JSON list of N, CA and C and ligand atoms in Angstrom, two decimals:
[
{"chain": "A", "resi": 1, "resn": "UNK", "atom": "N", "xyz": [113.64, 95.63, -16.23]},
{"chain": "A", "resi": 1, "resn": "UNK", "atom": "CA", "xyz": [113.75, 95.87, -18.34]},
{"chain": "A", "resi": 1, "resn": "UNK", "atom": "C", "xyz": [114.86, 95.05, -18.44]},
{"chain": "A", "resi": 2, "resn": "UNK", "atom": "N", "xyz": [115.87, 94.00, -18.84]},
{"chain": "A", "resi": 2, "resn": "UNK", "atom": "CA", "xyz": [116.40, 94.09, -19.10]},
{"chain": "A", "resi": 2, "resn": "UNK", "atom": "C", "xyz": [116.96, 94.38, -20.59]},
{"chain": "A", "resi": 3, "resn": "UNK", "atom": "N", "xyz": [116.43, 95.81, -20.69]},
{"chain": "A", "resi": 3, "resn": "UNK", "atom": "CA", "xyz": [117.51, 95.96, -22.33]},
{"chain": "A", "resi": 3, "resn": "UNK", "atom": "C", "xyz": [118.79, 96.92, -21.81]},
{"chain": "A", "resi": 4, "resn": "UNK", "atom": "N", "xyz": [119.85, 96.72, -22.54]},
{"chain": "A", "resi": 4, "resn": "UNK", "atom": "CA", "xyz": [120.69, 97.77, -22.06]},
{"chain": "A", "resi": 4, "resn": "UNK", "atom": "C", "xyz": [120.98, 98.47, -23.27]},
{"chain": "A", "resi": 5, "resn": "UNK", "atom": "N", "xyz": [121.34, 99.89, -22.40]},
{"chain": "A", "resi": 5, "resn": "UNK", "atom": "CA", "xyz": [121.20, 101.14, -23.61]},
{"chain": "A", "resi": 5, "resn": "UNK", "atom": "C", "xyz": [122.48, 101.44, -23.36]},
{"chain": "A", "resi": 6, "resn": "UNK", "atom": "N", "xyz": [123.18, 101.20, -24.88]},
{"chain": "A", "resi": 6, "resn": "UNK", "atom": "CA", "xyz": [124.53, 101.28, -25.38]},
{"chain": "A", "resi": 6, "resn": "UNK", "atom": "C", "xyz": [124.48, 101.49, -26.37]},
{"chain": "A", "resi": 7, "resn": "UNK", "atom": "N", "xyz": [125.01, 103.27, -27.32]},
{"chain": "A", "resi": 7, "resn": "UNK", "atom": "CA", "xyz": [125.88, 103.14, -28.68]},
{"chain": "A", "resi": 7, "resn": "UNK", "atom": "C", "xyz": [124.62, 103.69, -29.09]},
{"chain": "A", "resi": 8, "resn": "UNK", "atom": "N", "xyz": [124.00, 104.47, -28.05]},
{"chain": "A", "resi": 8, "resn": "UNK", "atom": "CA", "xyz": [122.55, 105.58, -28.37]},
{"chain": "A", "resi": 8, "resn": "UNK", "atom": "C", "xyz": [121.16, 104.87, -28.95]},
{"chain": "A", "resi": 9, "resn": "UNK", "atom": "N", "xyz": [121.45, 103.45, -28.04]},
{"chain": "A", "resi": 9, "resn": "UNK", "atom": "CA", "xyz": [120.30, 102.60, -28.74]},
{"chain": "A", "resi": 9, "resn": "UNK", "atom": "C", "xyz": [120.29, 101.71, -27.61]},
{"chain": "A", "resi": 10, "resn": "UNK", "atom": "N", "xyz": [118.82, 101.04, -27.26]},
{"chain": "A", "resi": 10, "resn": "UNK", "atom": "CA", "xyz": [118.18, 99.99, -26.45]},
{"chain": "A", "resi": 10, "resn": "UNK", "atom": "C", "xyz": [118.58, 98.71, -27.33]},
{"chain": "A", "resi": 11, "resn": "UNK", "atom": "N", "xyz": [119.13, 97.56, -26.32]},
{"chain": "A", "resi": 11, "resn": "UNK", "atom": "CA", "xyz": [119.81, 95.97, -26.94]},
{"chain": "A", "resi": 11, "resn": "UNK", "atom": "C", "xyz": [119.02, 95.46, -26.23]},
{"chain": "A", "resi": 12, "resn": "UNK", "atom": "N", "xyz": [118.51, 94.21, -26.88]},
{"chain": "A", "resi": 12, "resn": "UNK", "atom": "CA", "xyz": [118.35, 93.27, -25.90]},
{"chain": "A", "resi": 12, "resn": "UNK", "atom": "C", "xyz": [117.74, 91.58, -27.34]},
{"chain": "A", "resi": 13, "resn": "UNK", "atom": "N", "xyz": [118.45, 90.61, -25.94]},
{"chain": "A", "resi": 13, "resn": "UNK", "atom": "CA", "xyz": [118.42, 89.64, -26.78]},
{"chain": "A", "resi": 13, "resn": "UNK", "atom": "C", "xyz": [117.12, 88.34, -26.57]},
{"chain": "A", "resi": 14, "resn": "UNK", "atom": "N", "xyz": [116.71, 87.69, -27.33]},
{"chain": "A", "resi": 14, "resn": "UNK", "atom": "CA", "xyz": [115.77, 86.97, -26.49]},
{"chain": "A", "resi": 14, "resn": "UNK", "atom": "C", "xyz": [116.23, 85.53, -27.56]},
{"chain": "A", "resi": 15, "resn": "UNK", "atom": "N", "xyz": [115.56, 84.14, -26.54]},
{"chain": "A", "resi": 15, "resn": "UNK", "atom": "CA", "xyz": [115.82, 83.05, -27.07]},
{"chain": "A", "resi": 15, "resn": "UNK", "atom": "C", "xyz": [114.93, 82.01, -26.81]},
{"chain": "A", "resi": 16, "resn": "UNK", "atom": "N", "xyz": [114.56, 81.43, -27.71]},
{"chain": "A", "resi": 16, "resn": "UNK", "atom": "CA", "xyz": [112.58, 80.50, -27.93]},
{"chain": "A", "resi": 16, "resn": "UNK", "atom": "C", "xyz": [113.85, 79.55, -28.00]},
{"chain": "A", "resi": 17, "resn": "UNK", "atom": "N", "xyz": [112.64, 78.57, -27.90]},
{"chain": "A", "resi": 17, "resn": "UNK", "atom": "CA", "xyz": [111.99, 77.21, -27.73]},
{"chain": "A", "resi": 17, "resn": "UNK", "atom": "C", "xyz": [112.59, 76.16, -29.35]},
{"chain": "A", "resi": 18, "resn": "UNK", "atom": "N", "xyz": [112.51, 77.06, -30.36]},
{"chain": "A", "resi": 18, "resn": "UNK", "atom": "CA", "xyz": [112.49, 76.99, -31.51]},
{"chain": "A", "resi": 18, "resn": "UNK", "atom": "C", "xyz": [112.34, 78.30, -32.62]},
{"chain": "A", "resi": 19, "resn": "UNK", "atom": "N", "xyz": [112.58, 77.61, -33.62]},
{"chain": "A", "resi": 19, "resn": "UNK", "atom": "CA", "xyz": [112.54, 79.16, -35.25]},
{"chain": "A", "resi": 19, "resn": "UNK", "atom": "C", "xyz": [110.89, 79.79, -35.26]},
{"chain": "A", "resi": 20, "resn": "UNK", "atom": "N", "xyz": [110.52, 78.40, -35.00]},
{"chain": "A", "resi": 20, "resn": "UNK", "atom": "CA", "xyz": [108.56, 78.77, -35.22]},
{"chain": "A", "resi": 20, "resn": "UNK", "atom": "C", "xyz": [108.16, 79.94, -33.90]},
{"chain": "A", "resi": 21, "resn": "UNK", "atom": "N", "xyz": [108.63, 79.54, -32.91]},
{"chain": "A", "resi": 21, "resn": "UNK", "atom": "CA", "xyz": [108.32, 80.65, -31.87]},
{"chain": "A", "resi": 21, "resn": "UNK", "atom": "C", "xyz": [108.56, 81.90, -31.52]},
{"chain": "A", "resi": 22, "resn": "UNK", "atom": "N", "xyz": [110.13, 81.35, -32.30]},
{"chain": "A", "resi": 22, "resn": "UNK", "atom": "CA", "xyz": [111.15, 83.03, -32.35]},
{"chain": "A", "resi": 22, "resn": "UNK", "atom": "C", "xyz": [110.49, 83.63, -33.56]},
{"chain": "A", "resi": 23, "resn": "UNK", "atom": "N", "xyz": [109.62, 82.88, -34.70]},
{"chain": "A", "resi": 23, "resn": "UNK", "atom": "CA", "xyz": [109.22, 83.94, -35.83]},
{"chain": "A", "resi": 23, "resn": "UNK", "atom": "C", "xyz": [107.59, 84.41, -35.47]},
{"chain": "A", "resi": 24, "resn": "UNK", "atom": "N", "xyz": [107.47, 83.56, -34.37]},
{"chain": "A", "resi": 24, "resn": "UNK", "atom": "CA", "xyz": [106.10, 84.12, -33.87]},
{"chain": "A", "resi": 24, "resn": "UNK", "atom": "C", "xyz": [105.79, 85.18, -32.97]},
{"chain": "A", "resi": 25, "resn": "UNK", "atom": "N", "xyz": [107.01, 84.96, -32.75]},
{"chain": "A", "resi": 25, "resn": "UNK", "atom": "CA", "xyz": [107.16, 86.32, -31.41]},
{"chain": "A", "resi": 25, "resn": "UNK", "atom": "C", "xyz": [107.55, 87.93, -32.52]},
{"chain": "A", "resi": 26, "resn": "UNK", "atom": "N", "xyz": [107.99, 87.09, -33.50]},
{"chain": "A", "resi": 26, "resn": "UNK", "atom": "CA", "xyz": [108.52, 88.72, -34.68]},
{"chain": "A", "resi": 26, "resn": "UNK", "atom": "C", "xyz": [107.38, 88.81, -35.18]},
{"chain": "A", "resi": 27, "resn": "UNK", "atom": "N", "xyz": [106.68, 88.18, -35.57]},
{"chain": "A", "resi": 27, "resn": "UNK", "atom": "CA", "xyz": [104.75, 88.77, -35.80]},
{"chain": "A", "resi": 27, "resn": "UNK", "atom": "C", "xyz": [104.26, 89.55, -34.94]},
{"chain": "A", "resi": 28, "resn": "UNK", "atom": "N", "xyz": [104.33, 89.03, -34.03]},
{"chain": "A", "resi": 28, "resn": "UNK", "atom": "CA", "xyz": [103.42, 89.82, -33.06]},
{"chain": "A", "resi": 28, "resn": "UNK", "atom": "C", "xyz": [103.74, 91.27, -32.79]},
{"chain": "A", "resi": 29, "resn": "UNK", "atom": "N", "xyz": [105.38, 91.23, -33.07]},
{"chain": "A", "resi": 29, "resn": "UNK", "atom": "CA", "xyz": [106.10, 92.65, -32.42]},
{"chain": "A", "resi": 29, "resn": "UNK", "atom": "C", "xyz": [106.26, 92.91, -33.32]},
{"chain": "A", "resi": 30, "resn": "UNK", "atom": "N", "xyz": [105.99, 92.95, -34.39]},
{"chain": "A", "resi": 30, "resn": "UNK", "atom": "CA", "xyz": [105.88, 93.34, -36.64]},
{"chain": "A", "resi": 30, "resn": "UNK", "atom": "C", "xyz": [104.49, 94.48, -36.19]},
{"chain": "A", "resi": 31, "resn": "UNK", "atom": "N", "xyz": [103.54, 93.91, -35.21]},
{"chain": "A", "resi": 31, "resn": "UNK", "atom": "CA", "xyz": [102.43, 94.57, -35.56]},
{"chain": "A", "resi": 31, "resn": "UNK", "atom": "C", "xyz": [102.05, 95.58, -34.54]},
{"chain": "A", "resi": 32, "resn": "UNK", "atom": "N", "xyz": [102.92, 95.23, -33.38]},
{"chain": "A", "resi": 32, "resn": "UNK", "atom": "CA", "xyz": [103.20, 96.20, -32.16]},
{"chain": "A", "resi": 32, "resn": "UNK", "atom": "C", "xyz": [104.02, 97.33, -33.46]},
{"chain": "A", "resi": 33, "resn": "UNK", "atom": "N", "xyz": [104.47, 97.34, -33.63]},
{"chain": "A", "resi": 33, "resn": "UNK", "atom": "CA", "xyz": [105.50, 98.46, -33.82]},
{"chain": "A", "resi": 33, "resn": "UNK", "atom": "C", "xyz": [104.71, 99.09, -35.88]},
{"chain": "A", "resi": 34, "resn": "UNK", "atom": "N", "xyz": [103.56, 98.19, -35.75]},
{"chain": "A", "resi": 34, "resn": "UNK", "atom": "CA", "xyz": [102.97, 99.40, -37.38]},
{"chain": "A", "resi": 34, "resn": "UNK", "atom": "C", "xyz": [101.82, 99.78, -36.38]},
{"chain": "A", "resi": 35, "resn": "UNK", "atom": "N", "xyz": [101.39, 99.48, -35.19]},
{"chain": "A", "resi": 35, "resn": "UNK", "atom": "CA", "xyz": [100.25, 100.21, -34.98]},
{"chain": "A", "resi": 35, "resn": "UNK", "atom": "C", "xyz": [100.91, 101.33, -34.30]},
{"chain": "A", "resi": 36, "resn": "UNK", "atom": "N", "xyz": [102.78, 101.39, -33.42]},
{"chain": "A", "resi": 36, "resn": "UNK", "atom": "CA", "xyz": [102.65, 102.57, -33.18]},
{"chain": "A", "resi": 36, "resn": "UNK", "atom": "C", "xyz": [104.03, 103.68, -34.07]},
{"chain": "A", "resi": 37, "resn": "UNK", "atom": "N", "xyz": [103.53, 102.74, -35.16]},
{"chain": "A", "resi": 37, "resn": "UNK", "atom": "CA", "xyz": [104.93, 103.47, -36.61]},
{"chain": "A", "resi": 37, "resn": "UNK", "atom": "C", "xyz": [105.92, 103.75, -35.84]},
{"chain": "A", "resi": 38, "resn": "UNK", "atom": "N", "xyz": [106.60, 102.64, -35.41]},
{"chain": "A", "resi": 38, "resn": "UNK", "atom": "CA", "xyz": [107.96, 102.30, -34.68]},
{"chain": "A", "resi": 38, "resn": "UNK", "atom": "C", "xyz": [108.32, 101.16, -34.87]},
{"chain": "A", "resi": 39, "resn": "UNK", "atom": "N", "xyz": [109.69, 101.04, -35.69]},
{"chain": "A", "resi": 39, "resn": "UNK", "atom": "CA", "xyz": [109.92, 99.68, -36.26]},
{"chain": "A", "resi": 39, "resn": "UNK", "atom": "C", "xyz": [111.20, 99.48, -35.51]},
{"chain": "A", "resi": 40, "resn": "UNK", "atom": "N", "xyz": [111.54, 98.24, -35.36]},
{"chain": "A", "resi": 40, "resn": "UNK", "atom": "CA", "xyz": [112.90, 97.53, -34.44]},
{"chain": "A", "resi": 40, "resn": "UNK", "atom": "C", "xyz": [114.22, 97.70, -35.33]},
{"chain": "A", "resi": 41, "resn": "UNK", "atom": "N", "xyz": [115.12, 97.54, -35.28]},
{"chain": "A", "resi": 41, "resn": "UNK", "atom": "CA", "xyz": [116.49, 97.14, -35.79]},
{"chain": "A", "resi": 41, "resn": "UNK", "atom": "C", "xyz": [116.91, 96.02, -35.35]},
{"chain": "A", "resi": 42, "resn": "UNK", "atom": "N", "xyz": [116.31, 94.71, -36.54]},
{"chain": "A", "resi": 42, "resn": "UNK", "atom": "CA", "xyz": [116.74, 93.26, -35.73]},
{"chain": "A", "resi": 42, "resn": "UNK", "atom": "C", "xyz": [116.91, 92.52, -36.75]},
{"chain": "A", "resi": 43, "resn": "UNK", "atom": "N", "xyz": [117.48, 91.25, -35.64]},
{"chain": "A", "resi": 43, "resn": "UNK", "atom": "CA", "xyz": [118.13, 89.87, -36.66]},
{"chain": "A", "resi": 43, "resn": "UNK", "atom": "C", "xyz": [117.66, 88.93, -36.02]},
{"chain": "A", "resi": 44, "resn": "UNK", "atom": "N", "xyz": [117.76, 87.92, -36.86]},
{"chain": "A", "resi": 44, "resn": "UNK", "atom": "CA", "xyz": [116.82, 86.75, -36.01]},
{"chain": "A", "resi": 44, "resn": "UNK", "atom": "C", "xyz": [118.32, 85.26, -36.92]},
{"chain": "A", "resi": 45, "resn": "UNK", "atom": "N", "xyz": [118.19, 84.61, -35.49]},
{"chain": "A", "resi": 45, "resn": "UNK", "atom": "CA", "xyz": [119.11, 83.70, -36.15]},
{"chain": "A", "resi": 45, "resn": "UNK", "atom": "C", "xyz": [118.34, 82.35, -35.75]},
{"chain": "A", "resi": 46, "resn": "UNK", "atom": "N", "xyz": [117.78, 81.21, -36.05]},
{"chain": "A", "resi": 46, "resn": "UNK", "atom": "CA", "xyz": [116.83, 79.71, -35.86]},
{"chain": "A", "resi": 46, "resn": "UNK", "atom": "C", "xyz": [116.13, 80.53, -34.54]},
{"chain": "A", "resi": 47, "resn": "UNK", "atom": "N", "xyz": [116.62, 79.75, -33.40]},
{"chain": "A", "resi": 47, "resn": "UNK", "atom": "CA", "xyz": [115.89, 79.55, -32.51]},
{"chain": "A", "resi": 47, "resn": "UNK", "atom": "C", "xyz": [116.19, 81.82, -31.16]},
{"chain": "A", "resi": 48, "resn": "UNK", "atom": "N", "xyz": [116.72, 82.50, -32.43]},
{"chain": "A", "resi": 48, "resn": "UNK", "atom": "CA", "xyz": [117.36, 83.65, -31.61]},
{"chain": "A", "resi": 48, "resn": "UNK", "atom": "C", "xyz": [116.87, 85.12, -31.63]},
{"chain": "A", "resi": 49, "resn": "UNK", "atom": "N", "xyz": [116.31, 85.80, -31.30]},
{"chain": "A", "resi": 49, "resn": "UNK", "atom": "CA", "xyz": [116.20, 87.34, -31.94]},
{"chain": "A", "resi": 49, "resn": "UNK", "atom": "C", "xyz": [117.05, 88.31, -31.01]},
{"chain": "A", "resi": 50, "resn": "UNK", "atom": "N", "xyz": [118.28, 89.43, -32.02]},
{"chain": "A", "resi": 50, "resn": "UNK", "atom": "CA", "xyz": [118.02, 90.53, -31.34]},
{"chain": "A", "resi": 50, "resn": "UNK", "atom": "C", "xyz": [117.50, 91.27, -32.01]},
{"chain": "A", "resi": 51, "resn": "UNK", "atom": "N", "xyz": [117.30, 92.68, -30.99]},
{"chain": "A", "resi": 51, "resn": "UNK", "atom": "CA", "xyz": [116.72, 93.64, -31.30]},
{"chain": "A", "resi": 51, "resn": "UNK", "atom": "C", "xyz": [117.44, 95.10, -30.87]},
{"chain": "A", "resi": 52, "resn": "UNK", "atom": "N", "xyz": [117.46, 96.29, -31.75]},
{"chain": "A", "resi": 52, "resn": "UNK", "atom": "CA", "xyz": [118.07, 97.48, -31.31]},
{"chain": "A", "resi": 52, "resn": "UNK", "atom": "C", "xyz": [117.11, 97.82, -31.41]},
{"chain": "A", "resi": 53, "resn": "UNK", "atom": "N", "xyz": [117.06, 99.13, -30.63]},
{"chain": "A", "resi": 53, "resn": "UNK", "atom": "CA", "xyz": [116.13, 100.09, -31.01]},
{"chain": "A", "resi": 53, "resn": "UNK", "atom": "C", "xyz": [116.57, 101.85, -30.64]},
{"chain": "A", "resi": 54, "resn": "UNK", "atom": "N", "xyz": [116.25, 102.11, -31.79]},
{"chain": "A", "resi": 54, "resn": "UNK", "atom": "CA", "xyz": [116.31, 104.15, -31.41]},
{"chain": "A", "resi": 54, "resn": "UNK", "atom": "C", "xyz": [115.37, 104.23, -32.19]},
{"chain": "A", "resi": 55, "resn": "UNK", "atom": "N", "xyz": [115.17, 106.00, -32.29]},
{"chain": "A", "resi": 55, "resn": "UNK", "atom": "CA", "xyz": [114.47, 107.22, -32.69]},
{"chain": "A", "resi": 55, "resn": "UNK", "atom": "C", "xyz": [115.04, 107.34, -34.30]},
{"chain": "A", "resi": 56, "resn": "UNK", "atom": "N", "xyz": [114.95, 107.12, -35.51]},
{"chain": "A", "resi": 56, "resn": "UNK", "atom": "CA", "xyz": [115.53, 107.57, -36.58]},
{"chain": "A", "resi": 56, "resn": "UNK", "atom": "C", "xyz": [115.44, 109.58, -36.82]},
{"chain": "A", "resi": 57, "resn": "UNK", "atom": "N", "xyz": [113.95, 109.17, -37.22]},
{"chain": "A", "resi": 57, "resn": "UNK", "atom": "CA", "xyz": [113.67, 110.72, -36.65]},
{"chain": "A", "resi": 57, "resn": "UNK", "atom": "C", "xyz": [114.31, 111.86, -35.96]},
{"chain": "A", "resi": 58, "resn": "UNK", "atom": "N", "xyz": [114.98, 111.13, -34.87]},
{"chain": "A", "resi": 58, "resn": "UNK", "atom": "CA", "xyz": [115.79, 112.24, -33.74]},
{"chain": "A", "resi": 58, "resn": "UNK", "atom": "C", "xyz": [117.15, 111.82, -33.93]},
{"chain": "A", "resi": 59, "resn": "UNK", "atom": "N", "xyz": [117.66, 111.39, -35.08]},
{"chain": "A", "resi": 59, "resn": "UNK", "atom": "CA", "xyz": [118.87, 110.99, -35.45]},
{"chain": "A", "resi": 59, "resn": "UNK", "atom": "C", "xyz": [119.79, 110.05, -34.95]},
{"chain": "A", "resi": 60, "resn": "UNK", "atom": "N", "xyz": [118.27, 108.79, -34.47]},
{"chain": "A", "resi": 60, "resn": "UNK", "atom": "CA", "xyz": [119.36, 107.84, -33.89]},
{"chain": "A", "resi": 60, "resn": "UNK", "atom": "C", "xyz": [119.78, 107.75, -33.00]},
{"chain": "A", "resi": 61, "resn": "UNK", "atom": "N", "xyz": [118.54, 108.60, -31.78]},
{"chain": "A", "resi": 61, "resn": "UNK", "atom": "CA", "xyz": [119.18, 108.46, -30.39]},
{"chain": "A", "resi": 61, "resn": "UNK", "atom": "C", "xyz": [117.87, 107.79, -29.88]},
{"chain": "A", "resi": 62, "resn": "UNK", "atom": "N", "xyz": [118.11, 107.65, -28.12]},
{"chain": "A", "resi": 62, "resn": "UNK", "atom": "CA", "xyz": [116.93, 106.64, -28.00]},
{"chain": "A", "resi": 62, "resn": "UNK", "atom": "C", "xyz": [115.55, 107.69, -27.28]},
{"chain": "A", "resi": 63, "resn": "UNK", "atom": "N", "xyz": [114.67, 107.22, -27.96]},
{"chain": "A", "resi": 63, "resn": "UNK", "atom": "CA", "xyz": [113.60, 108.42, -26.97]},
{"chain": "A", "resi": 63, "resn": "UNK", "atom": "C", "xyz": [112.74, 107.64, -26.32]},
{"chain": "A", "resi": 64, "resn": "UNK", "atom": "N", "xyz": [111.48, 108.67, -26.28]},
{"chain": "A", "resi": 64, "resn": "UNK", "atom": "CA", "xyz": [110.34, 107.36, -25.12]},
{"chain": "A", "resi": 64, "resn": "UNK", "atom": "C", "xyz": [109.61, 106.53, -25.65]},
{"chain": "A", "resi": 65, "resn": "UNK", "atom": "N", "xyz": [109.52, 106.95, -27.24]},
{"chain": "A", "resi": 65, "resn": "UNK", "atom": "CA", "xyz": [108.89, 105.86, -28.29]},
{"chain": "A", "resi": 65, "resn": "UNK", "atom": "C", "xyz": [109.54, 104.87, -27.91]},
{"chain": "A", "resi": 66, "resn": "UNK", "atom": "N", "xyz": [111.28, 104.22, -28.27]},
{"chain": "A", "resi": 66, "resn": "UNK", "atom": "CA", "xyz": [111.56, 102.96, -27.61]},
{"chain": "A", "resi": 66, "resn": "UNK", "atom": "C", "xyz": [111.43, 102.50, -26.89]},
{"chain": "A", "resi": 67, "resn": "UNK", "atom": "N", "xyz": [111.22, 103.59, -25.43]},
{"chain": "A", "resi": 67, "resn": "UNK", "atom": "CA", "xyz": [111.01, 102.75, -24.19]},
{"chain": "A", "resi": 67, "resn": "UNK", "atom": "C", "xyz": [109.99, 101.89, -24.31]},
{"chain": "A", "resi": 68, "resn": "UNK", "atom": "N", "xyz": [108.97, 102.79, -25.10]},
{"chain": "A", "resi": 68, "resn": "UNK", "atom": "CA", "xyz": [107.52, 102.22, -25.06]},
{"chain": "A", "resi": 68, "resn": "UNK", "atom": "C", "xyz": [107.35, 100.92, -25.68]},
{"chain": "A", "resi": 69, "resn": "UNK", "atom": "N", "xyz": [108.04, 101.00, -26.95]},
{"chain": "A", "resi": 69, "resn": "UNK", "atom": "CA", "xyz": [107.72, 100.10, -27.80]},
{"chain": "A", "resi": 69, "resn": "UNK", "atom": "C", "xyz": [108.59, 98.63, -27.07]},
{"chain": "A", "resi": 70, "resn": "UNK", "atom": "N", "xyz": [109.82, 98.99, -26.31]},
{"chain": "A", "resi": 70, "resn": "UNK", "atom": "CA", "xyz": [110.66, 98.04, -25.40]},
{"chain": "A", "resi": 70, "resn": "UNK", "atom": "C", "xyz": [109.30, 97.75, -25.25]},
{"chain": "A", "resi": 71, "resn": "UNK", "atom": "N", "xyz": [108.72, 98.31, -23.88]},
{"chain": "A", "resi": 71, "resn": "UNK", "atom": "CA", "xyz": [108.39, 97.61, -22.88]},
{"chain": "A", "resi": 71, "resn": "UNK", "atom": "C", "xyz": [107.22, 96.77, -23.53]},
{"chain": "A", "resi": 72, "resn": "UNK", "atom": "N", "xyz": [106.20, 96.75, -24.69]},
{"chain": "A", "resi": 72, "resn": "UNK", "atom": "CA", "xyz": [105.73, 96.68, -25.53]},
{"chain": "A", "resi": 72, "resn": "UNK", "atom": "C", "xyz": [106.00, 95.25, -26.10]},
{"chain": "A", "resi": 73, "resn": "UNK", "atom": "N", "xyz": [107.43, 94.98, -26.42]},
{"chain": "A", "resi": 73, "resn": "UNK", "atom": "CA", "xyz": [108.37, 93.95, -27.00]},
{"chain": "A", "resi": 73, "resn": "UNK", "atom": "C", "xyz": [108.29, 92.93, -25.67]},
{"chain": "A", "resi": 74, "resn": "UNK", "atom": "N", "xyz": [108.98, 93.45, -23.98]},
{"chain": "A", "resi": 74, "resn": "UNK", "atom": "CA", "xyz": [108.93, 92.73, -23.04]},
{"chain": "A", "resi": 74, "resn": "UNK", "atom": "C", "xyz": [107.30, 91.57, -22.94]},
{"chain": "A", "resi": 75, "resn": "UNK", "atom": "N", "xyz": [106.30, 92.63, -22.75]},
{"chain": "A", "resi": 75, "resn": "UNK", "atom": "CA", "xyz": [104.84, 91.72, -22.56]},
{"chain": "A", "resi": 75, "resn": "UNK", "atom": "C", "xyz": [104.98, 90.95, -23.47]},
{"chain": "A", "resi": 76, "resn": "UNK", "atom": "N", "xyz": [105.27, 90.74, -25.15]},
{"chain": "A", "resi": 76, "resn": "UNK", "atom": "CA", "xyz": [104.72, 90.07, -25.86]},
{"chain": "A", "resi": 76, "resn": "UNK", "atom": "C", "xyz": [105.43, 88.68, -25.67]},
{"chain": "A", "resi": 77, "resn": "UNK", "atom": "N", "xyz": [107.02, 88.90, -25.29]},
{"chain": "A", "resi": 77, "resn": "UNK", "atom": "CA", "xyz": [108.01, 87.81, -24.49]},
{"chain": "A", "resi": 77, "resn": "UNK", "atom": "C", "xyz": [107.54, 87.21, -23.58]},
{"chain": "A", "resi": 78, "resn": "UNK", "atom": "N", "xyz": [106.69, 87.86, -22.64]},
{"chain": "A", "resi": 78, "resn": "UNK", "atom": "CA", "xyz": [106.58, 87.45, -21.43]},
{"chain": "A", "resi": 78, "resn": "UNK", "atom": "C", "xyz": [105.69, 86.12, -21.41]},
{"chain": "A", "resi": 79, "resn": "UNK", "atom": "N", "xyz": [104.72, 86.29, -22.84]},
{"chain": "A", "resi": 79, "resn": "UNK", "atom": "CA", "xyz": [103.96, 84.59, -23.33]},
{"chain": "A", "resi": 79, "resn": "UNK", "atom": "C", "xyz": [104.55, 83.81, -24.12]},
{"chain": "A", "resi": 80, "resn": "UNK", "atom": "N", "xyz": [105.92, 84.29, -23.70]},
{"chain": "A", "resi": 80, "resn": "UNK", "atom": "CA", "xyz": [106.78, 83.11, -24.77]},
{"chain": "A", "resi": 80, "resn": "UNK", "atom": "C", "xyz": [107.84, 82.21, -23.50]},
{"chain": "A", "resi": 81, "resn": "UNK", "atom": "N", "xyz": [108.06, 83.00, -22.60]},
{"chain": "A", "resi": 81, "resn": "UNK", "atom": "CA", "xyz": [109.23, 82.30, -21.41]},
{"chain": "A", "resi": 81, "resn": "UNK", "atom": "C", "xyz": [108.25, 80.66, -21.02]},
{"chain": "B", "resi": 1, "resn": "H2B", "atom": "C1", "xyz": [107.76, 107.31, -42.38]},
{"chain": "B", "resi": 1, "resn": "H2B", "atom": "C2", "xyz": [107.11, 106.84, -40.59]},
{"chain": "B", "resi": 1, "resn": "H2B", "atom": "O1", "xyz": [106.80, 107.10, -40.06]},
{"chain": "B", "resi": 1, "resn": "H2B", "atom": "C3", "xyz": [108.50, 106.90, -40.02]},
{"chain": "B", "resi": 1, "resn": "H2B", "atom": "O2", "xyz": [110.02, 106.84, -41.10]},
{"chain": "B", "resi": 1, "resn": "H2B", "atom": "C4", "xyz": [109.06, 106.38, -38.73]},
{"chain": "B", "resi": 1, "resn": "H2B", "atom": "C5", "xyz": [108.77, 104.91, -39.27]},
{"chain": "B", "resi": 1, "resn": "H2B", "atom": "N1", "xyz": [109.11, 104.17, -38.38]},
{"chain": "B", "resi": 1, "resn": "H2B", "atom": "C6", "xyz": [110.26, 104.59, -37.10]},
{"chain": "B", "resi": 1, "resn": "H2B", "atom": "N2", "xyz": [110.95, 103.72, -36.46]},
{"chain": "B", "resi": 1, "resn": "H2B", "atom": "C7", "xyz": [112.19, 104.09, -35.66]},
{"chain": "B", "resi": 1, "resn": "H2B", "atom": "N3", "xyz": [112.41, 103.35, -34.90]},
{"chain": "B", "resi": 1, "resn": "H2B", "atom": "N4", "xyz": [112.31, 105.78, -35.94]},
{"chain": "B", "resi": 1, "resn": "H2B", "atom": "C8", "xyz": [111.49, 106.25, -36.34]},
{"chain": "B", "resi": 1, "resn": "H2B", "atom": "O3", "xyz": [111.91, 107.56, -36.57]},
{"chain": "B", "resi": 1, "resn": "H2B", "atom": "C9", "xyz": [110.84, 106.19, -37.20]},
{"chain": "B", "resi": 1, "resn": "H2B", "atom": "N5", "xyz": [109.23, 106.79, -38.30]}
]
């Protein structure tokens, strides 16, 4: 799973064919985040999405909730590759 753990967070960047694909991915991730009540710190520039995950309630450190959301994000991304 190509996430980098750095500065108490998981990081991964994603690239898509175009903006619409990137935004469709973000929409699916948003629903997964809502379902888990665990939300990403992310940015989007055209066809690129950068995601950072940590747990605010644990003092902005990496917890299993972040690892679980990262897995779900990878599963969603696999359908865009
Ligand atoms: C009130 C709400 O349930 C909490 O703020 C949830 C929401 N989403 C969250 N997302 C993340 N990344 N960390 C949290 O601690 C967290 N807590």
